[in-house]
């Protein structure tokens, strides 16, 4: 299938009617005149163009030499954000200008499409971390690895080392197609329906770094999985392909569009279309092009694809995709069944070739360059050349022979990476938080770690029926997916009782995506006035989990989310 240019009359017939309101900045309807400063600089000089200036000017001249528009805009196209200056409390996040919040160091995001790494690549990231990033490394819930304390003077050498082993930072941030999430067990799981790696490779090789797709209204997130656990959080991506078997056409993908969280959560919608593996890249291009051409550009807080999908609806979106961008209809297809297993791949699992993969849990995605290098050394000793990152801040080590499994598990545990973690540790993730993020209000990584350690002690011996997901976010933007957690925590400052403020969280309860214990995705509920301090987080979680265990309908195998939605508000406080 190829992308076609339709006749003008066909395109006009497919377009939604323009209501009598201010223009949204949709290129195909309103023209390309920039309606805000962000859109103006993107048209004047695209984000991809800044690399030459980083290498030729800024690396030589240092932080002070960087043009402000490049610094706060175009640098993102190459995976670079300034990080927060130490010592600025959360109360100043909303009152200071960006230049007052930022330090002269960068967060650098290494793009890892499909989460697939060789041990050699992992070693290079670890070495870069220890040499240039003060030994920092965070596994993100987008399958990337983030480094901190990076100087602009070192960026060209970091790029050289990454690209020498087939990695990079191209479009790791910015108004572009971000990393393509892929099943961490692609190509190796015994129960896989289809290996999506060829589709991910085709998309990235054809379109990442393509100037025609490097100026989207906002970021664009993609996911593809061939595993029945639906392990790529497809319901919260702008576009997602979920493996499904068509009764007549065989195994292909169910197409979803329009998901996203942030301050206004929208779950993706099924278009009801079945996509053959060889059509995935063209369909991906079609959906991305719709976003480029029809996405709302006037207001950045309304510029994600989810708002266009919400206005158009699934039927209209599919019609425009097929008539304007694909030139042919897609076959109708069935929905994928409920996932039969947990999608984080933690634990020891048999591969299709008889060897084993081991999924491990660090504390809330925080590792280090030294740890990454040690993992590479461990894999090399046991004859493995592959490792995967996951959308759940986990790592999956591949190709372990049966006789080595328990020794590898023990050595990983010594590195702080547990293959058999408590259900609380397994289900906890956290965003970057105030330590490095200029948008954050409260600290997250250490707060979540402290809470997990306390809860593992306090809840020892208590039989949990399933992992309880605890997602800790430092601001309202939901990088840690608070609306779809059993217990989601949105960072804010709370009164301390003495006329001051203390770090704390608003609580969301009972959210989740489709899983082995949940048929459909849904967002959590909030209880009026339910907020907890950071210091009281472990106390609150212990209290609500014990109430769940005491009051759940065990005969019906009631989950925490089901209980949280039916429980009286008093039980949730």
Tab-separated table of C-alpha atoms in Angstrom, residues 236 258-267 301-302 304-307 310 476-478 482-483 490 508 523:
chain	number	residue	atom	x	y	z
A	236	UNK	CA	-2.362	5.794	25.970
A	258	UNK	CA	-5.814	9.165	20.060
A	259	UNK	CA	-4.557	8.075	23.471
A	260	UNK	CA	-2.724	10.325	25.902
A	261	UNK	CA	-2.739	11.333	29.564
A	262	UNK	CA	-1.086	14.553	30.834
A	263	UNK	CA	-3.548	16.862	32.616
A	264	UNK	CA	-6.490	15.671	30.497
A	265	UNK	CA	-6.603	11.911	30.060
A	266	UNK	CA	-7.999	10.409	26.862
A	267	UNK	CA	-7.890	6.679	26.248
A	301	UNK	CA	-2.412	22.600	25.485
A	302	UNK	CA	-4.946	21.403	22.875
A	304	UNK	CA	-2.194	16.516	20.938
A	305	UNK	CA	-3.874	14.107	18.529
A	306	UNK	CA	-6.301	13.034	21.259
A	307	UNK	CA	-8.235	16.299	20.892
A	310	UNK	CA	-12.249	13.323	20.339
A	476	UNK	CA	0.085	17.203	37.028
A	477	UNK	CA	1.530	16.120	33.649
A	478	UNK	CA	1.336	12.377	34.327
A	482	UNK	CA	-1.172	8.437	37.469
A	483	UNK	CA	-4.677	8.127	35.999
A	490	UNK	CA	-0.071	13.676	41.545
A	508	UNK	CA	-6.220	8.774	42.128
A	523	UNK	CA	-9.059	5.934	34.672
